[in-house]
Coordinates of C-alpha atoms and ligand atoms in Angstrom, one line a residue:
M1 CA 32.8 -11.0 21.1
T2 CA 30.3 -12.2 18.8
T3 CA 26.7 -10.9 19.4
L4 CA 23.3 -12.3 17.9
A5 CA 23.1 -9.2 15.9
D6 CA 26.3 -10.0 14.4
A7 CA 25.6 -13.8 13.4
P8 CA 24.9 -14.6 9.8
T9 CA 21.7 -14.2 8.9
R10 CA 19.9 -15.5 5.1
T11 CA 16.6 -14.7 3.8
S12 CA 14.0 -16.4 5.4
L13 CA 10.8 -17.2 3.6
A14 CA 9.4 -14.6 5.9
D15 CA 11.6 -12.3 4.4
V16 CA 10.8 -13.2 1.0
S17 CA 7.0 -12.9 1.7
A18 CA 7.2 -9.5 3.7
A19 CA 9.4 -8.4 0.0
A20 CA 6.4 -8.9 -1.7
R21 CA 5.2 -6.1 0.1
T22 CA 7.5 -3.6 -1.4
G23 CA 7.5 -4.7 -4.8
V24 CA 8.1 -7.2 -7.8
H25 CA 11.8 -6.9 -7.9
A26 CA 12.7 -6.9 -4.4
W27 CA 10.4 -10.0 -4.3
V28 CA 11.8 -11.8 -6.8
A29 CA 15.2 -11.1 -5.1
A30 CA 14.5 -12.5 -1.9
V31 CA 13.0 -15.5 -3.6
A32 CA 16.2 -15.9 -5.2
E33 CA 18.4 -15.3 -2.0
L34 CA 16.5 -18.3 -0.4
T35 CA 16.3 -20.5 -3.3
E36 CA 19.9 -20.0 -4.6
P37 CA 19.3 -21.2 -8.0
D38 CA 22.2 -20.8 -10.8
A39 CA 20.2 -17.8 -12.7
V40 CA 17.2 -15.8 -12.8
V41 CA 15.4 -15.4 -16.1
W42 CA 12.8 -13.0 -16.8
C43 CA 10.1 -14.7 -19.3
D44 CA 8.4 -12.7 -22.0
G45 CA 5.9 -15.0 -23.1
S46 CA 7.1 -14.7 -26.7
D47 CA 7.6 -17.7 -29.6
D48 CA 11.1 -17.7 -29.5
E49 CA 11.3 -18.2 -25.7
R50 CA 8.9 -21.1 -26.3
R51 CA 10.6 -22.4 -28.7
A52 CA 14.0 -22.2 -27.1
L53 CA 12.4 -23.8 -23.9
I54 CA 11.1 -26.7 -25.9
A55 CA 14.1 -27.0 -27.9
Q56 CA 16.0 -27.6 -24.3
M57 CA 13.3 -30.1 -22.8
V58 CA 13.7 -31.7 -25.7
G59 CA 17.6 -32.5 -24.7
T60 CA 16.8 -33.4 -21.4
G61 CA 14.2 -35.9 -22.5
T62 CA 11.2 -34.2 -20.5
L63 CA 9.4 -33.4 -24.0
L64 CA 9.4 -36.0 -26.6
P65 CA 8.7 -34.6 -30.0
L66 CA 5.6 -36.1 -32.0
D67 CA 5.4 -36.7 -35.6
P68 CA 5.6 -33.4 -37.4
T69 CA 2.9 -34.3 -39.8
L70 CA 0.4 -36.7 -37.8
R71 CA 1.0 -34.2 -34.8
P72 CA 2.2 -30.6 -35.8
G73 CA 4.1 -28.7 -33.1
S74 CA 3.1 -31.1 -30.5
Y75 CA 5.0 -32.8 -27.3
L76 CA 4.6 -35.8 -25.3
A77 CA 5.6 -35.3 -21.4
R78 CA 5.7 -38.1 -19.3
S79 CA 5.6 -37.2 -15.5
D80 CA 7.6 -39.2 -12.8
P81 CA 4.9 -41.9 -11.8
D82 CA 4.4 -40.5 -8.3
D83 CA 3.8 -37.0 -9.8
V84 CA 0.5 -37.9 -11.7
A85 CA -2.2 -35.4 -10.3
R86 CA -3.4 -32.5 -7.8
V87 CA -2.3 -33.7 -4.0
E88 CA -5.3 -33.0 -1.8
S89 CA -4.0 -34.1 1.0
R90 CA -0.9 -31.7 0.8
T91 CA -3.0 -28.7 -0.3
F92 CA -3.6 -26.0 2.5
I93 CA -4.7 -22.8 3.6
C94 CA -3.1 -21.2 5.9
S95 CA -5.5 -18.7 6.9
Q96 CA -4.9 -16.5 10.3
D97 CA -8.2 -18.0 12.0
Q98 CA -8.6 -21.5 11.5
S99 CA -12.6 -21.4 11.3
D100 CA -12.0 -19.0 8.0
A101 CA -10.3 -22.2 6.1
G102 CA -13.8 -24.2 7.4
P103 CA -14.5 -27.6 8.0
T104 CA -13.4 -28.9 4.1
N105 CA -9.7 -27.3 3.7
N106 CA -6.5 -28.5 5.2
W107 CA -5.4 -25.6 7.5
R108 CA -2.0 -24.9 8.9
E109 CA -0.8 -21.9 11.1
P110 CA 0.5 -19.5 8.8
G111 CA 4.0 -19.1 11.1
A112 CA 4.2 -22.9 11.4
M113 CA 3.5 -23.4 7.8
R114 CA 6.4 -20.8 6.7
T115 CA 8.5 -22.5 9.1
E116 CA 7.9 -25.7 7.6
L117 CA 8.2 -24.3 3.7
D118 CA 11.1 -22.5 4.7
E119 CA 13.1 -25.4 5.5
V120 CA 12.7 -27.7 2.0
L121 CA 13.0 -24.3 0.0
V122 CA 16.5 -23.1 0.9
G123 CA 18.3 -23.5 -1.6
S124 CA 16.2 -25.9 -3.2
M125 CA 16.9 -24.2 -7.2
R126 CA 20.6 -24.8 -6.7
G127 CA 22.1 -26.0 -9.8
R128 CA 19.1 -24.9 -11.9
T129 CA 17.3 -21.6 -13.4
M130 CA 14.9 -19.7 -12.0
Y131 CA 12.2 -18.2 -14.0
V132 CA 9.7 -15.3 -13.3
V133 CA 6.7 -15.1 -15.3
P134 CA 4.5 -12.4 -15.0
F135 CA 0.9 -13.6 -16.4
S136 CA -2.5 -12.4 -16.4
M137 CA -5.5 -14.2 -15.5
G138 CA -8.1 -12.7 -18.0
P139 CA -7.1 -10.3 -20.7
V140 CA -4.4 -8.0 -19.8
G141 CA -5.5 -4.5 -17.8
G142 CA -9.5 -5.9 -18.4
P143 CA -11.8 -5.0 -15.4
L144 CA -12.3 -8.6 -14.1
S145 CA -8.8 -9.6 -14.7
Q146 CA -6.2 -10.0 -12.4
I147 CA -2.3 -10.4 -12.2
G148 CA 0.1 -12.9 -11.0
V149 CA 3.8 -13.5 -11.2
Q150 CA 5.1 -17.4 -10.7
V151 CA 8.9 -18.0 -10.2
T152 CA 9.6 -21.3 -11.1
D153 CA 12.5 -23.9 -11.8
S154 CA 10.5 -26.0 -14.3
P155 CA 10.4 -25.1 -18.2
Y156 CA 7.7 -27.4 -18.4
V157 CA 5.9 -25.0 -16.3
V158 CA 7.4 -21.8 -17.9
V159 CA 5.5 -23.4 -21.3
S160 CA 2.5 -24.5 -19.8
M161 CA 2.0 -21.3 -18.1
G162 CA 2.1 -19.7 -21.5
V163 CA -0.5 -21.7 -22.8
M164 CA -2.9 -21.4 -19.9
T165 CA -2.8 -17.7 -18.9
R166 CA -1.3 -14.5 -20.8
V167 CA 2.4 -13.8 -20.3
G168 CA 4.5 -11.1 -21.3
T169 CA 6.0 -8.2 -20.9
A170 CA 2.5 -6.0 -21.0
V171 CA 2.1 -7.6 -17.9
R172 CA 5.6 -6.9 -16.0
E173 CA 5.4 -3.5 -16.9
L174 CA 2.0 -3.4 -15.0
V175 CA 3.6 -4.9 -11.9
E176 CA 6.6 -3.1 -12.3
A177 CA 4.6 0.1 -12.3
G178 CA 3.5 -1.4 -8.7
A179 CA -0.3 -2.8 -10.0
P180 CA -0.6 -5.2 -7.1
F181 CA 0.0 -9.0 -7.7
V182 CA -0.1 -12.5 -6.7
P183 CA 2.9 -13.6 -5.7
A184 CA 3.7 -17.2 -6.5
V185 CA 6.7 -19.6 -5.8
H186 CA 7.5 -22.9 -7.5
S187 CA 10.1 -25.3 -6.6
L188 CA 10.2 -28.7 -8.2
G189 CA 12.2 -29.5 -4.7
M190 CA 15.1 -31.0 -6.6
P191 CA 18.2 -28.8 -6.6
L192 CA 21.0 -30.3 -9.1
V193 CA 24.2 -30.3 -6.9
D194 CA 27.7 -31.1 -7.8
G195 CA 26.7 -31.2 -11.5
A196 CA 24.8 -34.3 -11.3
T197 CA 22.7 -35.3 -14.3
D198 CA 19.0 -33.8 -14.7
V199 CA 16.1 -36.3 -14.8
P200 CA 13.2 -36.0 -17.2
W201 CA 10.4 -34.9 -14.8
P202 CA 12.3 -33.4 -11.0
C203 CA 9.9 -34.0 -8.6
S204 CA 10.0 -34.6 -4.7
T205 CA 8.4 -36.9 -2.5
T206 CA 7.8 -34.1 0.1
K207 CA 5.2 -31.6 -1.3
Y208 CA 3.3 -28.7 -0.4
I209 CA 0.7 -26.6 -2.0
A210 CA 0.1 -23.8 0.3
H211 CA -2.2 -20.7 -0.2
F212 CA -1.8 -17.7 2.7
P213 CA -5.3 -15.9 1.9
E214 CA -4.8 -12.6 3.8
T215 CA -1.5 -12.0 1.9
R216 CA -2.6 -13.6 -1.4
E217 CA 0.6 -15.8 -1.6
I218 CA 0.6 -19.2 -3.1
W219 CA 3.8 -21.7 -2.0
S220 CA 4.1 -24.5 -4.1
F221 CA 6.8 -27.4 -3.4
G222 CA 8.0 -30.9 -5.1
S223 CA 5.3 -30.9 -7.8
G224 CA 5.4 -30.5 -11.4
Y225 CA 2.4 -31.4 -12.0
G226 CA -0.9 -29.5 -13.6
G227 CA -3.1 -27.7 -10.7
N228 CA 0.1 -28.1 -7.8
A229 CA 2.5 -26.4 -10.5
L230 CA 0.7 -24.2 -12.9
L231 CA -0.3 -22.2 -10.2
G232 CA -2.8 -19.3 -12.1
K233 CA -4.8 -22.1 -12.1
K234 CA -6.5 -23.9 -9.2
C235 CA -4.6 -22.0 -6.5
F236 CA -4.8 -18.6 -8.0
A237 CA -8.0 -18.7 -10.1
L238 CA -9.7 -20.5 -7.7
R239 CA -8.5 -20.7 -4.4
I240 CA -6.7 -16.8 -3.9
A241 CA -9.7 -15.4 -6.4
S242 CA -11.9 -16.9 -4.3
V243 CA -11.0 -15.0 -1.1
M244 CA -10.4 -12.1 -3.1
G245 CA -13.8 -12.5 -4.9
R246 CA -15.3 -12.8 -0.9
D247 CA -13.2 -9.5 0.1
E248 CA -14.4 -7.7 -3.1
G249 CA -17.9 -8.5 -4.0
W250 CA -17.3 -11.0 -7.1
L251 CA -17.0 -14.6 -7.2
A252 CA -14.3 -17.1 -8.7
E253 CA -15.9 -20.4 -9.9
H254 CA -15.1 -23.7 -11.1
M255 CA -17.5 -23.1 -14.1
L256 CA -17.4 -23.8 -17.7
L257 CA -18.9 -20.6 -19.7
I258 CA -20.5 -21.0 -23.1
R259 CA -22.8 -19.1 -25.5
L260 CA -25.9 -20.7 -26.8
T261 CA -27.7 -19.3 -29.9
A262 CA -31.1 -20.2 -30.6
P263 CA -32.8 -21.2 -33.9
T264 CA -34.5 -17.4 -33.8
G265 CA -30.5 -15.9 -33.5
R266 CA -31.1 -14.7 -29.7
R267 CA -28.0 -15.6 -27.7
Y268 CA -27.6 -16.8 -24.2
H269 CA -24.4 -17.3 -21.9
V270 CA -24.7 -20.0 -19.6
A271 CA -22.4 -20.8 -16.9
A272 CA -22.3 -24.6 -15.3
A273 CA -20.9 -25.9 -12.3
F274 CA -19.7 -29.5 -12.3
P275 CA -17.7 -31.6 -10.0
S276 CA -14.5 -33.0 -11.8
A277 CA -14.8 -35.8 -14.1
C278 CA -18.7 -35.2 -14.9
G279 CA -18.1 -34.0 -18.3
K280 CA -17.4 -29.9 -18.3
T281 CA -15.2 -30.0 -21.1
N282 CA -17.7 -31.9 -23.4
L283 CA -20.4 -29.7 -22.3
A284 CA -18.6 -26.7 -23.1
M285 CA -17.7 -28.0 -26.9
L286 CA -21.1 -29.5 -27.3
R287 CA -22.6 -29.9 -30.7
P288 CA -26.2 -29.8 -30.4
T289 CA -28.4 -32.6 -32.1
L290 CA -31.3 -30.1 -31.9
P291 CA -31.4 -28.0 -35.6
G292 CA -30.8 -24.8 -35.6
W293 CA -29.0 -24.1 -32.1
R294 CA -25.2 -23.3 -31.5
V295 CA -23.3 -23.7 -28.8
E296 CA -20.1 -21.7 -28.2
T297 CA -17.3 -22.3 -26.2
I298 CA -15.9 -19.3 -23.7
G299 CA -14.3 -21.7 -20.9
D300 CA -14.2 -25.0 -19.8
D301 CA -13.3 -24.8 -16.1
I302 CA -12.7 -21.7 -14.6
A303 CA -15.1 -18.6 -14.9
W304 CA -15.1 -15.4 -12.9
L305 CA -18.3 -13.6 -12.2
R306 CA -18.8 -9.7 -11.3
P307 CA -21.8 -7.6 -11.0
G308 CA -21.8 -5.4 -13.5
P309 CA -22.1 -1.9 -13.8
D310 CA -25.6 -2.6 -15.9
G311 CA -27.0 -4.7 -13.2
T312 CA -26.3 -7.7 -14.7
L313 CA -23.9 -10.6 -13.6
R314 CA -21.1 -10.3 -15.8
A315 CA -18.4 -13.4 -16.6
I316 CA -15.2 -14.1 -17.9
N317 CA -12.8 -17.0 -18.6
P318 CA -9.3 -16.2 -16.6
E319 CA -7.8 -18.9 -18.9
A320 CA -6.3 -19.1 -22.0
G321 CA -6.2 -22.4 -22.9
F322 CA -8.1 -25.8 -21.5
F323 CA -6.0 -28.1 -19.1
G324 CA -8.1 -31.1 -20.2
V325 CA -8.2 -35.3 -19.1
A326 CA -7.2 -37.0 -22.1
P327 CA -9.2 -40.3 -21.6
G328 CA -12.7 -40.4 -22.8
T329 CA -12.0 -37.7 -25.5
G330 CA -13.2 -39.0 -28.8
E331 CA -14.7 -38.5 -32.4
A332 CA -18.1 -39.3 -30.9
T333 CA -17.8 -37.3 -27.7
N334 CA -16.4 -34.5 -28.3
P335 CA -15.2 -33.7 -31.9
A336 CA -14.4 -30.4 -31.0
A337 CA -11.5 -31.0 -28.5
I338 CA -9.7 -33.9 -31.2
E339 CA -9.9 -31.2 -33.9
T340 CA -8.4 -28.6 -31.0
L341 CA -5.5 -31.1 -30.2
S342 CA -4.6 -31.8 -33.9
H343 CA -1.8 -29.4 -33.5
D344 CA 0.6 -27.3 -31.1
T345 CA -0.5 -29.5 -28.1
I346 CA 1.3 -30.4 -25.0
F347 CA 0.4 -34.0 -24.1
T348 CA 1.3 -35.4 -20.8
N349 CA 1.1 -39.1 -19.8
V350 CA -1.0 -40.3 -22.7
A351 CA 0.1 -43.2 -25.0
L352 CA 2.6 -43.0 -28.0
T353 CA 1.9 -44.8 -31.1
P354 CA 4.5 -46.7 -33.2
E355 CA 4.1 -43.7 -35.7
G356 CA 4.8 -41.2 -33.5
D357 CA 1.3 -40.0 -32.3
V358 CA -0.7 -40.0 -29.4
W359 CA -3.5 -42.5 -28.1
W360 CA -5.6 -42.7 -24.9
E361 CA -8.4 -44.9 -23.6
G362 CA -11.7 -43.7 -25.6
L363 CA -9.9 -41.9 -28.4
T364 CA -10.4 -44.8 -30.9
D365 CA -13.1 -47.7 -30.0
E366 CA -10.6 -50.0 -31.1
A367 CA -7.0 -49.9 -29.5
P368 CA -3.7 -49.8 -31.6
A369 CA -2.3 -53.4 -31.4
H370 CA 1.1 -52.0 -30.3
L371 CA 1.7 -49.0 -28.1
T372 CA 4.0 -47.3 -25.8
D373 CA 1.9 -46.4 -22.6
W374 CA 2.4 -43.7 -20.4
T375 CA 5.3 -45.0 -18.3
G376 CA 7.6 -45.6 -21.2
R377 CA 7.2 -49.3 -21.7
P378 CA 5.3 -51.8 -24.6
W379 CA 1.9 -52.1 -24.4
T380 CA -0.4 -54.1 -26.3
P381 CA -4.5 -54.4 -26.0
D382 CA -3.7 -57.4 -23.7
S383 CA -2.2 -55.4 -21.0
P384 CA -3.6 -54.7 -17.6
T385 CA -2.9 -51.7 -17.1
P386 CA -4.7 -48.8 -18.7
A387 CA -2.1 -47.2 -22.0
A388 CA -2.6 -43.7 -20.8
H389 CA -2.9 -42.6 -17.3
P390 CA -6.3 -41.7 -16.3
N391 CA -5.8 -38.8 -15.7
S392 CA -3.6 -37.8 -18.6
R393 CA -4.1 -34.4 -19.8
F394 CA -4.0 -32.1 -22.7
T395 CA -2.6 -28.6 -22.7
V396 CA -3.8 -26.4 -26.0
A397 CA -4.7 -23.0 -26.7
A398 CA -7.9 -21.7 -25.7
A399 CA -7.7 -20.0 -29.4
Q400 CA -7.6 -22.9 -31.4
C401 CA -10.7 -24.7 -30.6
P402 CA -13.0 -24.5 -33.6
T403 CA -15.7 -23.8 -31.2
I404 CA -14.7 -20.6 -29.6
A405 CA -16.8 -17.6 -29.4
D406 CA -16.3 -15.0 -31.1
G407 CA -15.3 -12.1 -28.1
W408 CA -14.7 -14.9 -25.9
D409 CA -11.7 -12.8 -24.7
D410 CA -13.6 -9.3 -24.3
P411 CA -12.4 -7.9 -21.2
E412 CA -15.7 -6.6 -20.5
G413 CA -16.8 -10.3 -20.1
V414 CA -20.5 -11.8 -20.9
A415 CA -23.6 -11.2 -19.5
L416 CA -24.9 -14.6 -17.9
D417 CA -28.5 -15.6 -18.5
A418 CA -28.2 -18.6 -16.5
I419 CA -26.2 -20.6 -14.1
V420 CA -26.6 -24.5 -14.2
F421 CA -25.4 -26.8 -11.0
G422 CA -25.1 -30.4 -11.8
G423 CA -23.6 -33.4 -10.3
R424 CA -23.4 -37.2 -10.9
R425 CA -26.6 -38.8 -9.5
A426 CA -27.9 -42.3 -10.2
T427 CA -30.8 -41.8 -8.6
N428 CA -33.5 -38.8 -7.0
V429 CA -32.2 -35.8 -8.7
P430 CA -34.2 -34.7 -12.0
L431 CA -32.7 -34.1 -15.4
V432 CA -33.4 -30.5 -14.8
A433 CA -34.9 -28.1 -12.7
Q434 CA -35.2 -24.4 -12.4
A435 CA -34.9 -23.0 -9.1
E436 CA -37.7 -20.7 -7.9
S437 CA -35.6 -18.0 -6.7
W438 CA -31.6 -16.8 -6.0
E439 CA -31.8 -18.5 -2.7
H440 CA -32.9 -22.0 -4.1
G441 CA -30.4 -21.7 -6.4
V442 CA -27.9 -21.3 -4.1
F443 CA -29.4 -24.1 -1.8
M444 CA -29.1 -26.1 -5.4
G445 CA -25.4 -25.6 -5.6
A446 CA -24.9 -25.8 -1.9
T447 CA -26.2 -29.3 -2.1
I448 CA -24.3 -30.7 -5.2
S449 CA -23.4 -34.5 -4.7
S450 CA -22.8 -37.8 -6.2
E451 CA -23.6 -41.3 -4.7
R452 CA -20.6 -42.6 -3.4
T453 CA -21.8 -45.9 -4.6
A454 CA -23.7 -45.8 -8.4
A455 CA -26.8 -47.2 -6.8
A456 CA -29.4 -48.0 -9.8
E457 CA -32.4 -48.2 -7.4
G458 CA -33.8 -47.8 -4.0
L459 CA -32.9 -44.9 -1.1
V460 CA -30.1 -42.9 -1.7
G461 CA -26.6 -43.8 -0.4
E462 CA -23.9 -42.2 1.1
L463 CA -23.8 -39.1 -1.2
R464 CA -20.1 -37.4 -1.9
R465 CA -20.8 -33.7 -1.2
D466 CA -19.3 -31.1 -3.1
P467 CA -21.0 -27.9 -3.0
F468 CA -20.9 -25.5 -6.2
A469 CA -18.1 -28.2 -7.5
M470 CA -15.9 -26.2 -5.0
M471 CA -15.0 -28.5 -2.3
P472 CA -11.0 -28.7 -3.5
F473 CA -11.4 -25.5 -4.5
C474 CA -12.3 -22.8 -2.0
G475 CA -10.2 -20.6 -0.4
Y476 CA -12.7 -19.9 2.5
D477 CA -15.1 -21.3 4.9
M478 CA -17.5 -23.1 2.2
A479 CA -20.7 -22.0 4.5
D480 CA -19.2 -18.5 4.2
H481 CA -18.7 -19.1 0.2
W482 CA -22.7 -19.9 0.2
E483 CA -23.5 -16.5 2.5
H484 CA -21.5 -14.5 -0.2
W485 CA -23.2 -16.1 -3.0
L486 CA -27.2 -15.1 -1.4
E487 CA -25.2 -11.7 -0.9
V488 CA -23.7 -11.2 -4.3
G489 CA -27.2 -12.2 -6.1
A490 CA -29.5 -9.8 -3.7
A491 CA -27.6 -6.7 -4.8
L492 CA -28.5 -7.9 -8.6
E493 CA -30.8 -6.2 -10.4
H494 CA -30.9 -8.6 -13.7
K495 CA -30.2 -12.0 -11.9
P496 CA -29.6 -15.6 -14.2
L497 CA -32.0 -17.9 -13.8
V498 CA -30.2 -21.2 -11.7
F499 CA -30.8 -24.7 -12.8
Q500 CA -29.8 -28.1 -11.2
V501 CA -29.4 -30.9 -14.4
N502 CA -28.2 -34.6 -13.8
W503 CA -27.3 -36.2 -17.2
F504 CA -26.7 -39.7 -15.2
R505 CA -29.7 -40.7 -13.7
K506 CA -30.1 -44.7 -14.3
D507 CA -32.6 -47.3 -14.6
E508 CA -33.2 -50.1 -12.8
S509 CA -31.1 -52.3 -14.5
G510 CA -28.6 -49.8 -14.3
Q511 CA -28.4 -48.0 -17.7
F512 CA -28.4 -44.4 -18.1
I513 CA -32.1 -43.0 -19.0
W514 CA -30.8 -39.8 -21.0
P515 CA -28.7 -40.6 -23.7
G516 CA -26.0 -37.4 -22.9
F517 CA -23.9 -35.4 -25.7
G518 CA -25.4 -33.5 -27.8
E519 CA -28.6 -34.7 -26.9
N520 CA -28.0 -32.3 -23.5
S521 CA -28.6 -29.1 -26.0
R522 CA -32.2 -30.1 -25.2
V523 CA -31.9 -29.6 -22.0
L524 CA -30.2 -26.4 -22.8
A525 CA -32.6 -24.6 -25.1
W526 CA -35.1 -25.5 -22.2
V527 CA -33.5 -23.5 -20.0
V528 CA -32.5 -20.5 -22.0
D529 CA -37.0 -21.0 -23.5
Q530 CA -37.2 -20.4 -19.5
V531 CA -35.0 -17.4 -19.8
D532 CA -37.2 -16.0 -22.7
R533 CA -40.5 -16.8 -20.7
S534 CA -39.1 -14.9 -17.9
R535 CA -38.8 -11.7 -19.9
G536 CA -41.8 -11.9 -21.6
L537 CA -40.6 -13.3 -24.9
R538 CA -42.9 -16.3 -24.8
T539 CA -45.8 -16.9 -23.4
D540 CA -46.4 -20.5 -23.3
V541 CA -46.2 -22.4 -20.4
G542 CA -43.3 -23.5 -19.7
A543 CA -43.0 -25.5 -16.6
V544 CA -44.9 -26.9 -13.3
T545 CA -44.2 -26.8 -9.8
S546 CA -42.6 -29.9 -8.0
P547 CA -41.4 -30.2 -4.3
V548 CA -37.2 -29.7 -5.9
G549 CA -38.2 -27.0 -8.2
L550 CA -39.9 -26.0 -11.7
L551 CA -39.9 -29.2 -14.2
P552 CA -40.6 -28.7 -17.9
A553 CA -44.2 -28.7 -18.2
P554 CA -45.5 -31.9 -21.0
G555 CA -44.1 -31.2 -24.4
A556 CA -42.1 -28.4 -23.2
L557 CA -38.5 -30.0 -23.5
D558 CA -38.0 -31.3 -26.9
T559 CA -37.5 -34.8 -27.0
D560 CA -38.7 -35.5 -31.2
G561 CA -36.8 -38.2 -32.4
L562 CA -35.1 -39.5 -29.0
D563 CA -35.7 -43.1 -28.5
L564 CA -37.5 -42.2 -25.2
S565 CA -40.1 -44.0 -23.9
V566 CA -43.1 -42.1 -22.1
D567 CA -42.1 -44.5 -18.6
A568 CA -38.7 -43.3 -19.5
L569 CA -39.2 -39.6 -19.4
A570 CA -41.2 -40.0 -16.3
A571 CA -38.5 -42.3 -15.0
L572 CA -36.4 -38.8 -15.5
F573 CA -38.1 -36.4 -13.3
E574 CA -39.8 -38.8 -11.3
V575 CA -39.8 -37.1 -7.4
D576 CA -40.0 -39.9 -4.7
R577 CA -40.8 -38.6 -1.8
D578 CA -39.5 -41.1 0.7
S579 CA -35.9 -40.9 -1.0
W580 CA -36.3 -36.9 -1.4
A581 CA -37.0 -37.5 2.4
L582 CA -34.0 -39.1 3.2
E583 CA -32.1 -36.7 0.9
A584 CA -33.2 -34.1 3.3
D585 CA -31.9 -35.5 6.5
L586 CA -28.4 -36.1 4.7
T587 CA -28.3 -32.6 3.7
Q588 CA -29.3 -31.6 7.1
E589 CA -26.4 -33.9 8.2
F590 CA -24.2 -31.8 5.9
F591 CA -24.9 -28.5 6.9
A592 CA -24.4 -29.2 10.6
T593 CA -20.7 -29.9 9.8
F594 CA -20.7 -26.2 9.4
G595 CA -22.1 -25.5 12.4
D596 CA -23.9 -21.9 12.6
R597 CA -22.0 -20.2 9.6
V598 CA -24.8 -21.7 7.4
P599 CA -26.8 -19.1 6.2
P600 CA -30.8 -19.0 7.6
A601 CA -31.6 -18.8 4.0
L602 CA -30.4 -22.4 3.3
H603 CA -32.2 -23.8 6.3
S604 CA -35.2 -21.9 5.4
R605 CA -34.9 -23.8 1.7
L606 CA -34.7 -27.1 3.4
A607 CA -37.7 -26.6 5.6
H608 CA -39.3 -25.8 2.5
L609 CA -38.4 -28.7 0.4
R610 CA -39.6 -30.9 3.7
A611 CA -42.5 -29.1 3.8
A612 CA -43.2 -29.2 0.0
L613 CA -42.6 -33.5 0.2
D614 CA -45.0 -33.7 3.2
D615 CA -47.8 -31.9 1.3
Ligands
OXD701 C1 -9.5 -30.1 -12.7 C2 -10.1 -30.5 -12.0 O1 -8.1 -30.3 -13.3 O2 -11.3 -30.2 -11.7 O3 -10.1 -29.3 -13.6 O4 -9.8 -31.5 -11.2
MN702 MN1 -11.7 -28.4 -13.1

């Protein structure tokens, strides 16, 4: 007689999760038992390994070599047309308690999600190699750094992780010695059964990007693309790290990081949060038009901020590469990016020229007469669809950037002087405003928004909210994130100043008022002048008060040489009391969606805004 105890058992996903707690080798073995790959290979991040994987992918058609003279060491990947972007509808936060995920995340009960994932992951790597990628977010062993191990059946992901993170035996040794790591499982969800031939971009129609914040696990199934698959980026460095930061007293943020050097020679470090597609990479590589100023790049997408022993807020870029949007990147908008991409770059879903180089909308003013579009079809300027997918990307090492800052990868990070929040607002929000206090700065971050329709005039319409630019990336309740910001700031002896910027204000005819791009250096110059004033290094008057914060005093923002009329300048800073009263109502409605988790300090700031508008 057979009993239940004798019944054949297999390794379940829950077993894998339990194994992760006993050590990296037990965990890797358990993932292999669940997913049944043909082989398991530990990656060392070496050049030889990268070369071999690239050669293999050229063989399977996953990568197309670009012309070695025009674009040395570079490749084009074309994804499955249904696997081109992050899938927020399939991104889940599986906290024990639903309220910890908050109203802005898709929540699933952890046990139920483990069961669902278990069903799709059984045997999902059959016929494939499972790569084990030990990686560090931040310099290996640094005080602000964290370790992860990603297993994946995608060589494209291995090579991309080698660019975007620090992969290698140094990390492997740390995890083998028992250092805590974030276990991250990634499967394309397309087993190769019975000797079937592979396709260039395997993926599944079913997708899951699941996070278990309490156990710090990431499980990704069905997509090979970007933020769905390069699990160090949005999954670890934002969603899981934001929870680690909440628990350990630091912050994982969707922020670029730059060093600004003034003509005085003084250096300042600024972190800035903008929603996706608001020009973060351009700002991170800004070429100032103001004479004597210099901007150097430290990071373009993510910053980890931690109170330092000296009372400052220290910041690192946890990534090692850029995974940037190609369209709109050109010599005129971002020359540093163009130089960065001149070699050793993987392009995904851009167009191919007849000479074997790449092209995308915005790379040059005029499109080439003949191209192969991102789907592999012939394209001409008369074609009805774009040549490059709007979310086509480049993957490139940060060290290749001509504006990369000296010491950008210092494990100790940099001390922040200012934090900037930006949105894309056609109306209301001034070009720049300084927060009156840390609490006011948190209010600015919590209320980042863009108009749903780019209204050119009149009262604000419906606002698309993106608090802290973290809406799709915060691994816990957004209102708790605001509370955490308040707590971190309260304990800081030397708080960075906080600002709000808006490059996108429009006039009555719907034209942008501010020229943007390199001219944004003028705004940054005022920001750091205010830092100097706050330290007593300048005594001139820099700012005037307004209901929405401190605005540049007359003459304090350098607009010399700009084609900007007195009226246009006034329009950039106009605070319309009726529109702002309506905006305050919308903010109250927005806060109400978070119930009683909204910190009282933010309700007070809203009351303060209303009172100032009434004054
Ligand atoms: C990104 C994003 O890909 O923010 O960086 O969407
Ligand atoms: Mn981003």
